[in-house]
Amino acid sequence: MPVTVLLVDDEPLVRAGLRAVLEAQDDIEVVGEAADGAAVIPLVRRLRPDVVAMDVRMPLMDGIEATRAVLRTVEAPPKIVVVTTFENDEYVYEALRAGADGFLLKRARPAEIVHAVRLVAEGESLLFPASVRRLAARYGDGDGSPAARAVLERAALTEREAQVLRLMTRGLSNAEIAARLVVGAETVKTHVSAVLAKLGARDRTQAVITAYESGFVAPG
Protein backbone atom coordinates (compact mmCIF):
# COMPACT_ATOMS: atom_id res chain seq x y z
CA MET A 1 0.00 0.00 0.00
CA PRO A 2 1.34 3.47 -0.87
CA VAL A 3 1.86 6.15 1.74
CA THR A 4 -1.06 8.56 1.39
CA VAL A 5 -0.52 12.30 1.83
CA LEU A 6 -2.76 15.34 2.29
CA LEU A 7 -1.24 18.68 1.22
CA VAL A 8 -2.29 21.80 3.15
CA ASP A 9 -0.91 25.14 1.94
CA ASP A 10 -2.49 28.42 0.89
CA GLU A 11 -0.08 28.75 -2.05
CA PRO A 12 -1.24 26.74 -5.09
CA LEU A 13 2.29 26.67 -6.53
CA VAL A 14 3.66 25.11 -3.36
CA ARG A 15 0.97 22.43 -3.39
CA ALA A 16 1.62 21.75 -7.08
CA GLY A 17 5.34 21.43 -6.47
CA LEU A 18 4.91 19.05 -3.55
CA ARG A 19 2.39 16.98 -5.50
CA ALA A 20 4.77 16.66 -8.46
CA VAL A 21 7.65 15.57 -6.23
CA LEU A 22 5.65 13.06 -4.20
CA GLU A 23 3.61 11.54 -7.00
CA ALA A 24 6.80 10.80 -8.93
CA GLN A 25 7.32 8.03 -6.35
CA ASP A 26 5.71 4.63 -6.77
CA ASP A 27 5.10 4.26 -3.04
CA ILE A 28 3.50 7.67 -2.32
CA GLU A 29 0.05 8.94 -3.31
CA VAL A 30 -1.32 12.46 -2.79
CA VAL A 31 -4.98 11.92 -1.90
CA GLY A 32 -6.09 15.52 -1.39
CA GLU A 33 -5.29 19.20 -1.02
CA ALA A 34 -6.51 22.07 1.13
CA ALA A 35 -5.77 25.79 1.04
CA ASP A 36 -6.29 26.41 4.77
CA GLY A 37 -6.07 24.65 8.10
CA ALA A 38 -9.80 25.12 8.62
CA ALA A 39 -10.47 22.48 5.95
CA VAL A 40 -8.14 19.85 7.39
CA ILE A 41 -10.33 17.94 9.84
CA PRO A 42 -13.13 16.97 7.43
CA LEU A 43 -10.57 15.99 4.79
CA VAL A 44 -8.58 13.90 7.27
CA ARG A 45 -11.74 12.11 8.39
CA ARG A 46 -12.83 11.43 4.82
CA LEU A 47 -9.49 10.60 3.19
CA ARG A 48 -7.62 9.05 6.17
CA PRO A 49 -4.14 10.11 4.96
CA ASP A 50 -1.05 8.62 6.54
CA VAL A 51 0.74 11.98 6.50
CA VAL A 52 -0.38 15.62 6.41
CA ALA A 53 2.10 18.14 4.98
CA MET A 54 0.90 21.27 6.76
CA ASP A 55 1.84 24.87 6.03
CA VAL A 56 2.56 26.85 9.20
CA ARG A 57 1.19 30.25 8.21
CA MET A 58 -2.29 30.30 6.67
CA PRO A 59 -4.97 33.02 6.74
CA LEU A 60 -7.98 31.44 8.53
CA MET A 61 -6.47 28.67 10.65
CA ASP A 62 -2.71 28.32 10.87
CA GLY A 63 -0.84 25.05 11.02
CA ILE A 64 -0.42 25.22 14.79
CA GLU A 65 -4.12 25.34 15.55
CA ALA A 66 -4.89 22.86 12.78
CA THR A 67 -2.36 20.42 14.26
CA ARG A 68 -3.91 20.77 17.71
CA ALA A 69 -7.40 20.29 16.26
CA VAL A 70 -6.46 17.13 14.35
CA LEU A 71 -4.71 15.52 17.32
CA ARG A 72 -7.52 16.50 19.68
CA THR A 73 -10.50 15.42 17.62
CA VAL A 74 -9.45 12.74 15.11
CA GLU A 75 -9.21 9.13 16.21
CA ALA A 76 -5.92 7.52 15.13
CA PRO A 77 -4.66 10.84 13.66
CA PRO A 78 -2.18 11.00 10.79
CA LYS A 79 1.43 12.02 11.12
CA ILE A 80 1.90 15.75 10.65
CA VAL A 81 4.89 17.47 9.06
CA VAL A 82 4.80 21.26 9.11
CA VAL A 83 6.18 22.93 6.01
CA THR A 84 7.87 26.26 6.54
CA THR A 85 9.93 28.91 4.79
CA PHE A 86 12.07 29.78 7.80
CA GLU A 87 13.30 27.12 10.23
CA ASN A 88 14.00 29.58 13.05
CA ASP A 89 10.39 30.62 13.30
CA GLU A 90 8.35 30.73 16.50
CA TYR A 91 5.47 29.20 14.51
CA VAL A 92 7.60 26.12 13.85
CA TYR A 93 8.43 25.69 17.52
CA GLU A 94 4.81 26.12 18.54
CA ALA A 95 3.74 23.56 15.91
CA LEU A 96 6.23 21.04 17.32
CA ARG A 97 4.94 21.74 20.83
CA ALA A 98 1.40 21.26 19.54
CA GLY A 99 2.24 17.74 18.38
CA ALA A 100 3.68 17.95 14.87
CA ASP A 101 6.07 15.11 14.09
CA GLY A 102 8.67 17.38 12.53
CA PHE A 103 9.19 20.14 10.04
CA LEU A 104 10.35 20.49 6.47
CA LEU A 105 11.69 23.55 4.68
CA LYS A 106 9.94 24.64 1.49
CA ARG A 107 13.35 24.95 -0.16
CA ALA A 108 14.18 21.31 0.62
CA ARG A 109 15.40 19.16 -2.24
CA PRO A 110 12.96 16.65 -3.74
CA ALA A 111 14.85 13.72 -2.23
CA GLU A 112 14.61 15.32 1.23
CA ILE A 113 10.86 15.82 0.87
CA VAL A 114 10.32 12.22 -0.14
CA HIS A 115 12.54 10.96 2.67
CA ALA A 116 10.64 13.06 5.21
CA VAL A 117 7.27 11.65 4.17
CA ARG A 118 8.51 8.07 4.25
CA LEU A 119 10.23 8.59 7.60
CA VAL A 120 7.22 9.94 9.47
CA ALA A 121 4.91 7.41 7.81
CA GLU A 122 7.07 4.68 9.36
CA GLY A 123 6.56 6.21 12.79
CA GLU A 124 9.87 8.03 13.10
CA SER A 125 10.18 11.73 13.96
CA LEU A 126 11.61 14.18 11.48
CA LEU A 127 13.91 15.73 14.03
CA PHE A 128 16.73 18.15 13.29
CA PRO A 129 18.45 18.39 16.68
CA ALA A 130 20.48 21.54 15.99
CA SER A 131 17.44 23.39 14.68
CA VAL A 132 15.19 22.25 17.53
CA ARG A 133 17.88 23.22 20.03
CA ARG A 134 18.09 26.72 18.52
CA LEU A 135 14.30 27.03 18.53
CA ALA A 136 14.12 25.96 22.17
CA ALA A 137 16.86 28.42 23.12
CA ARG A 138 15.08 31.25 21.34
CA TYR A 139 11.43 30.60 22.14
CA GLY A 140 11.38 28.21 25.09
CA ASP A 141 11.52 29.11 28.75
CA GLY A 142 15.18 28.99 29.62
CA ASP A 143 14.42 28.22 33.28
CA GLY A 144 12.09 25.37 32.36
CA SER A 145 8.32 25.63 32.42
CA PRO A 146 6.60 24.37 35.61
CA ALA A 147 4.27 22.15 33.58
CA ALA A 148 7.14 20.46 31.74
CA ARG A 149 9.11 20.05 34.96
CA ALA A 150 6.10 18.41 36.56
CA VAL A 151 5.81 15.99 33.62
CA LEU A 152 9.45 15.02 33.98
CA GLU A 153 9.19 14.60 37.75
CA ARG A 154 6.11 12.39 37.44
CA ALA A 155 7.86 10.32 34.76
CA ALA A 156 10.51 9.21 37.28
CA LEU A 157 12.86 8.07 34.54
CA THR A 158 15.43 5.45 35.43
CA GLU A 159 19.10 6.35 35.02
CA ARG A 160 19.24 4.43 31.74
CA GLU A 161 16.06 6.04 30.43
CA ALA A 162 17.49 9.46 31.27
CA GLN A 163 20.63 8.58 29.30
CA VAL A 164 18.51 7.54 26.35
CA LEU A 165 16.48 10.77 26.48
CA ARG A 166 19.67 12.86 26.48
CA LEU A 167 20.89 11.02 23.40
CA MET A 168 17.47 11.45 21.75
CA THR A 169 17.82 15.23 22.16
CA ARG A 170 20.99 14.98 20.07
CA GLY A 171 19.03 13.36 17.25
CA LEU A 172 20.61 9.93 17.54
CA SER A 173 18.73 6.97 16.06
CA ASN A 174 18.06 3.79 18.03
CA ALA A 175 21.04 2.11 16.36
CA GLU A 176 23.32 5.04 17.20
CA ILE A 177 22.11 5.08 20.80
CA ALA A 178 22.70 1.33 21.02
CA ALA A 179 26.26 1.76 19.79
CA ARG A 180 26.89 4.61 22.23
CA LEU A 181 25.55 2.66 25.22
CA VAL A 182 26.92 -0.71 24.02
CA VAL A 183 23.54 -2.46 24.20
CA GLY A 184 21.27 -4.11 21.66
CA ALA A 185 18.97 -2.11 19.36
CA GLU A 186 15.92 -3.89 20.76
CA THR A 187 16.93 -2.85 24.27
CA VAL A 188 17.12 0.77 23.14
CA LYS A 189 13.75 0.47 21.43
CA THR A 190 12.28 -0.73 24.73
CA HIS A 191 13.86 2.19 26.61
CA VAL A 192 12.61 4.72 24.03
CA SER A 193 9.09 3.31 24.27
CA ALA A 194 9.26 3.57 28.07
CA VAL A 195 10.46 7.18 27.88
CA LEU A 196 7.63 8.15 25.54
CA ALA A 197 5.04 6.39 27.69
CA LYS A 198 6.28 7.95 30.93
CA LEU A 199 6.41 11.45 29.43
CA GLY A 200 3.05 11.01 27.70
CA ALA A 201 4.82 11.97 24.48
CA ARG A 202 3.34 11.15 21.07
CA ASP A 203 6.78 10.64 19.53
CA ARG A 204 10.48 11.45 19.85
CA THR A 205 9.93 15.08 18.90
CA GLN A 206 7.51 15.59 21.78
CA ALA A 207 9.90 13.89 24.19
CA VAL A 208 12.74 16.16 23.08
CA ILE A 209 10.58 19.28 23.43
CA THR A 210 9.68 18.20 26.98
CA ALA A 211 13.36 17.64 27.74
CA TYR A 212 14.14 21.21 26.72
CA GLU A 213 11.03 22.78 28.25
CA SER A 214 11.64 21.12 31.62
CA GLY A 215 15.27 22.16 31.81
CA PHE A 216 16.33 18.48 31.72
CA VAL A 217 18.80 19.49 29.02
CA ALA A 218 19.96 23.02 28.23
CA PRO A 219 18.95 24.21 24.76
CA GLY A 220 21.77 26.69 24.36
Tab-separated table of C-alpha atoms in Angstrom:
chain	number	residue	atom	x	y	z
A	1	MET	CA	0.000	0.000	0.000
A	2	PRO	CA	1.338	3.466	-0.874
A	3	VAL	CA	1.864	6.147	1.740
A	4	THR	CA	-1.058	8.561	1.389
A	5	VAL	CA	-0.516	12.300	1.826
A	6	LEU	CA	-2.760	15.339	2.288
A	7	LEU	CA	-1.235	18.685	1.224
A	8	VAL	CA	-2.292	21.799	3.152
A	9	ASP	CA	-0.910	25.136	1.939
A	10	ASP	CA	-2.495	28.416	0.892
A	11	GLU	CA	-0.085	28.748	-2.054
A	12	PRO	CA	-1.241	26.739	-5.092
A	13	LEU	CA	2.290	26.666	-6.534
A	14	VAL	CA	3.665	25.106	-3.355
A	15	ARG	CA	0.967	22.431	-3.393
A	16	ALA	CA	1.615	21.753	-7.085
A	17	GLY	CA	5.343	21.430	-6.473
A	18	LEU	CA	4.914	19.054	-3.551
A	19	ARG	CA	2.394	16.981	-5.495
A	20	ALA	CA	4.766	16.662	-8.458
A	21	VAL	CA	7.652	15.575	-6.230
A	22	LEU	CA	5.654	13.065	-4.205
A	23	GLU	CA	3.610	11.535	-6.999
A	24	ALA	CA	6.800	10.796	-8.934
A	25	GLN	CA	7.323	8.029	-6.355
A	26	ASP	CA	5.706	4.633	-6.774
A	27	ASP	CA	5.097	4.261	-3.036
A	28	ILE	CA	3.501	7.671	-2.324
A	29	GLU	CA	0.052	8.940	-3.308
A	30	VAL	CA	-1.322	12.459	-2.791
A	31	VAL	CA	-4.976	11.922	-1.897
A	32	GLY	CA	-6.088	15.517	-1.394
A	33	GLU	CA	-5.291	19.198	-1.024
A	34	ALA	CA	-6.512	22.071	1.133
A	35	ALA	CA	-5.766	25.795	1.044
A	36	ASP	CA	-6.286	26.414	4.766
A	37	GLY	CA	-6.074	24.646	8.103
A	38	ALA	CA	-9.804	25.123	8.619
A	39	ALA	CA	-10.467	22.480	5.946
A	40	VAL	CA	-8.138	19.851	7.388
A	41	ILE	CA	-10.326	17.935	9.840
A	42	PRO	CA	-13.135	16.973	7.427
A	43	LEU	CA	-10.572	15.993	4.792
A	44	VAL	CA	-8.575	13.895	7.268
A	45	ARG	CA	-11.741	12.111	8.389
A	46	ARG	CA	-12.828	11.431	4.822
A	47	LEU	CA	-9.485	10.602	3.189
A	48	ARG	CA	-7.619	9.054	6.165
A	49	PRO	CA	-4.145	10.105	4.959
A	50	ASP	CA	-1.055	8.621	6.542
A	51	VAL	CA	0.740	11.982	6.497
A	52	VAL	CA	-0.381	15.622	6.409
A	53	ALA	CA	2.100	18.139	4.984
A	54	MET	CA	0.900	21.272	6.762
A	55	ASP	CA	1.845	24.873	6.029
A	56	VAL	CA	2.558	26.848	9.197
A	57	ARG	CA	1.194	30.249	8.213
A	58	MET	CA	-2.292	30.297	6.670
A	59	PRO	CA	-4.973	33.016	6.741
A	60	LEU	CA	-7.977	31.440	8.526
A	61	MET	CA	-6.474	28.668	10.647
A	62	ASP	CA	-2.714	28.325	10.874
A	63	GLY	CA	-0.838	25.046	11.018
A	64	ILE	CA	-0.417	25.215	14.788
A	65	GLU	CA	-4.121	25.343	15.552
A	66	ALA	CA	-4.892	22.859	12.779
A	67	THR	CA	-2.356	20.418	14.264
A	68	ARG	CA	-3.909	20.770	17.709
A	69	ALA	CA	-7.396	20.293	16.264
A	70	VAL	CA	-6.463	17.133	14.353
A	71	LEU	CA	-4.713	15.522	17.315
A	72	ARG	CA	-7.524	16.503	19.676
A	73	THR	CA	-10.505	15.421	17.615
A	74	VAL	CA	-9.447	12.739	15.109
A	75	GLU	CA	-9.207	9.129	16.206
A	76	ALA	CA	-5.917	7.524	15.127
A	77	PRO	CA	-4.659	10.840	13.665
A	78	PRO	CA	-2.181	11.004	10.791
A	79	LYS	CA	1.434	12.020	11.125
A	80	ILE	CA	1.898	15.755	10.647
A	81	VAL	CA	4.886	17.474	9.059
A	82	VAL	CA	4.803	21.257	9.113
A	83	VAL	CA	6.176	22.929	6.008
A	84	THR	CA	7.871	26.255	6.542
A	85	THR	CA	9.926	28.908	4.789
A	86	PHE	CA	12.068	29.783	7.800
A	87	GLU	CA	13.296	27.120	10.228
A	88	ASN	CA	14.005	29.585	13.048
A	89	ASP	CA	10.386	30.617	13.296
A	90	GLU	CA	8.349	30.727	16.499
A	91	TYR	CA	5.472	29.203	14.512
A	92	VAL	CA	7.599	26.120	13.850
A	93	TYR	CA	8.430	25.686	17.524
A	94	GLU	CA	4.807	26.118	18.536
A	95	ALA	CA	3.744	23.561	15.914
A	96	LEU	CA	6.229	21.044	17.323
A	97	ARG	CA	4.945	21.739	20.831
A	98	ALA	CA	1.400	21.261	19.541
A	99	GLY	CA	2.243	17.742	18.381
A	100	ALA	CA	3.683	17.954	14.866
A	101	ASP	CA	6.072	15.106	14.090
A	102	GLY	CA	8.669	17.378	12.534
A	103	PHE	CA	9.188	20.144	10.036
A	104	LEU	CA	10.348	20.494	6.470
A	105	LEU	CA	11.692	23.550	4.684
A	106	LYS	CA	9.941	24.639	1.493
A	107	ARG	CA	13.349	24.948	-0.161
A	108	ALA	CA	14.176	21.306	0.622
A	109	ARG	CA	15.396	19.161	-2.244
A	110	PRO	CA	12.956	16.648	-3.737
A	111	ALA	CA	14.851	13.721	-2.228
A	112	GLU	CA	14.608	15.315	1.225
A	113	ILE	CA	10.859	15.821	0.866
A	114	VAL	CA	10.318	12.221	-0.144
A	115	HIS	CA	12.543	10.955	2.672
A	116	ALA	CA	10.635	13.060	5.207
A	117	VAL	CA	7.273	11.655	4.170
A	118	ARG	CA	8.515	8.074	4.248
A	119	LEU	CA	10.233	8.585	7.598
A	120	VAL	CA	7.220	9.942	9.473
A	121	ALA	CA	4.906	7.408	7.809
A	122	GLU	CA	7.065	4.677	9.357
A	123	GLY	CA	6.556	6.209	12.791
A	124	GLU	CA	9.870	8.033	13.097
A	125	SER	CA	10.183	11.726	13.959
A	126	LEU	CA	11.615	14.176	11.477
A	127	LEU	CA	13.915	15.725	14.032
A	128	PHE	CA	16.731	18.153	13.293
A	129	PRO	CA	18.454	18.394	16.681
A	130	ALA	CA	20.485	21.536	15.992
A	131	SER	CA	17.442	23.388	14.683
A	132	VAL	CA	15.191	22.249	17.529
A	133	ARG	CA	17.882	23.223	20.029
A	134	ARG	CA	18.091	26.723	18.515
A	135	LEU	CA	14.302	27.030	18.535
A	136	ALA	CA	14.118	25.961	22.173
A	137	ALA	CA	16.859	28.425	23.124
A	138	ARG	CA	15.079	31.255	21.337
A	139	TYR	CA	11.433	30.603	22.142
A	140	GLY	CA	11.381	28.214	25.087
A	141	ASP	CA	11.518	29.114	28.748
A	142	GLY	CA	15.184	28.985	29.618
A	143	ASP	CA	14.420	28.216	33.280
A	144	GLY	CA	12.089	25.368	32.365
A	145	SER	CA	8.324	25.626	32.421
A	146	PRO	CA	6.600	24.374	35.613
A	147	ALA	CA	4.270	22.154	33.576
A	148	ALA	CA	7.144	20.456	31.738
A	149	ARG	CA	9.110	20.050	34.962
A	150	ALA	CA	6.095	18.411	36.564
A	151	VAL	CA	5.807	15.987	33.623
A	152	LEU	CA	9.451	15.019	33.980
A	153	GLU	CA	9.187	14.603	37.754
A	154	ARG	CA	6.108	12.394	37.442
A	155	ALA	CA	7.862	10.319	34.764
A	156	ALA	CA	10.510	9.208	37.283
A	157	LEU	CA	12.862	8.067	34.535
A	158	THR	CA	15.433	5.446	35.428
A	159	GLU	CA	19.102	6.350	35.018
A	160	ARG	CA	19.244	4.434	31.736
A	161	GLU	CA	16.059	6.038	30.430
A	162	ALA	CA	17.493	9.458	31.273
A	163	GLN	CA	20.633	8.582	29.303
A	164	VAL	CA	18.508	7.540	26.352
A	165	LEU	CA	16.481	10.766	26.478
A	166	ARG	CA	19.667	12.862	26.479
A	167	LEU	CA	20.891	11.022	23.400
A	168	MET	CA	17.471	11.455	21.753
A	169	THR	CA	17.820	15.231	22.160
A	170	ARG	CA	20.992	14.981	20.068
A	171	GLY	CA	19.033	13.357	17.251
A	172	LEU	CA	20.606	9.926	17.538
A	173	SER	CA	18.731	6.971	16.059
A	174	ASN	CA	18.058	3.791	18.030
A	175	ALA	CA	21.035	2.114	16.357
A	176	GLU	CA	23.316	5.043	17.202
A	177	ILE	CA	22.108	5.085	20.802
A	178	ALA	CA	22.697	1.327	21.023
A	179	ALA	CA	26.260	1.758	19.785
A	180	ARG	CA	26.891	4.609	22.230
A	181	LEU	CA	25.550	2.657	25.219
A	182	VAL	CA	26.921	-0.712	24.025
A	183	VAL	CA	23.541	-2.456	24.205
A	184	GLY	CA	21.267	-4.108	21.656
A	185	ALA	CA	18.974	-2.113	19.358
A	186	GLU	CA	15.917	-3.889	20.761
A	187	THR	CA	16.929	-2.850	24.268
A	188	VAL	CA	17.123	0.773	23.138
A	189	LYS	CA	13.751	0.470	21.434
A	190	THR	CA	12.285	-0.735	24.731
A	191	HIS	CA	13.858	2.186	26.605
A	192	VAL	CA	12.606	4.716	24.027
A	193	SER	CA	9.092	3.308	24.274
A	194	ALA	CA	9.262	3.565	28.070
A	195	VAL	CA	10.461	7.185	27.883
A	196	LEU	CA	7.628	8.153	25.536
A	197	ALA	CA	5.038	6.391	27.689
A	198	LYS	CA	6.277	7.946	30.930
A	199	LEU	CA	6.413	11.445	29.432
A	200	GLY	CA	3.046	11.013	27.704
A	201	ALA	CA	4.817	11.966	24.477
A	202	ARG	CA	3.344	11.152	21.071
A	203	ASP	CA	6.779	10.638	19.528
A	204	ARG	CA	10.475	11.452	19.852
A	205	THR	CA	9.933	15.082	18.895
A	206	GLN	CA	7.505	15.593	21.780
A	207	ALA	CA	9.899	13.895	24.189
A	208	VAL	CA	12.741	16.160	23.075
A	209	ILE	CA	10.578	19.283	23.429
A	210	THR	CA	9.683	18.202	26.978
A	211	ALA	CA	13.357	17.638	27.742
A	212	TYR	CA	14.144	21.212	26.719
A	213	GLU	CA	11.031	22.784	28.246
A	214	SER	CA	11.636	21.121	31.615
A	215	GLY	CA	15.265	22.158	31.808
A	216	PHE	CA	16.327	18.476	31.721
A	217	VAL	CA	18.804	19.494	29.023
A	218	ALA	CA	19.961	23.019	28.232
A	219	PRO	CA	18.948	24.210	24.757
A	220	GLY	CA	21.774	26.686	24.365
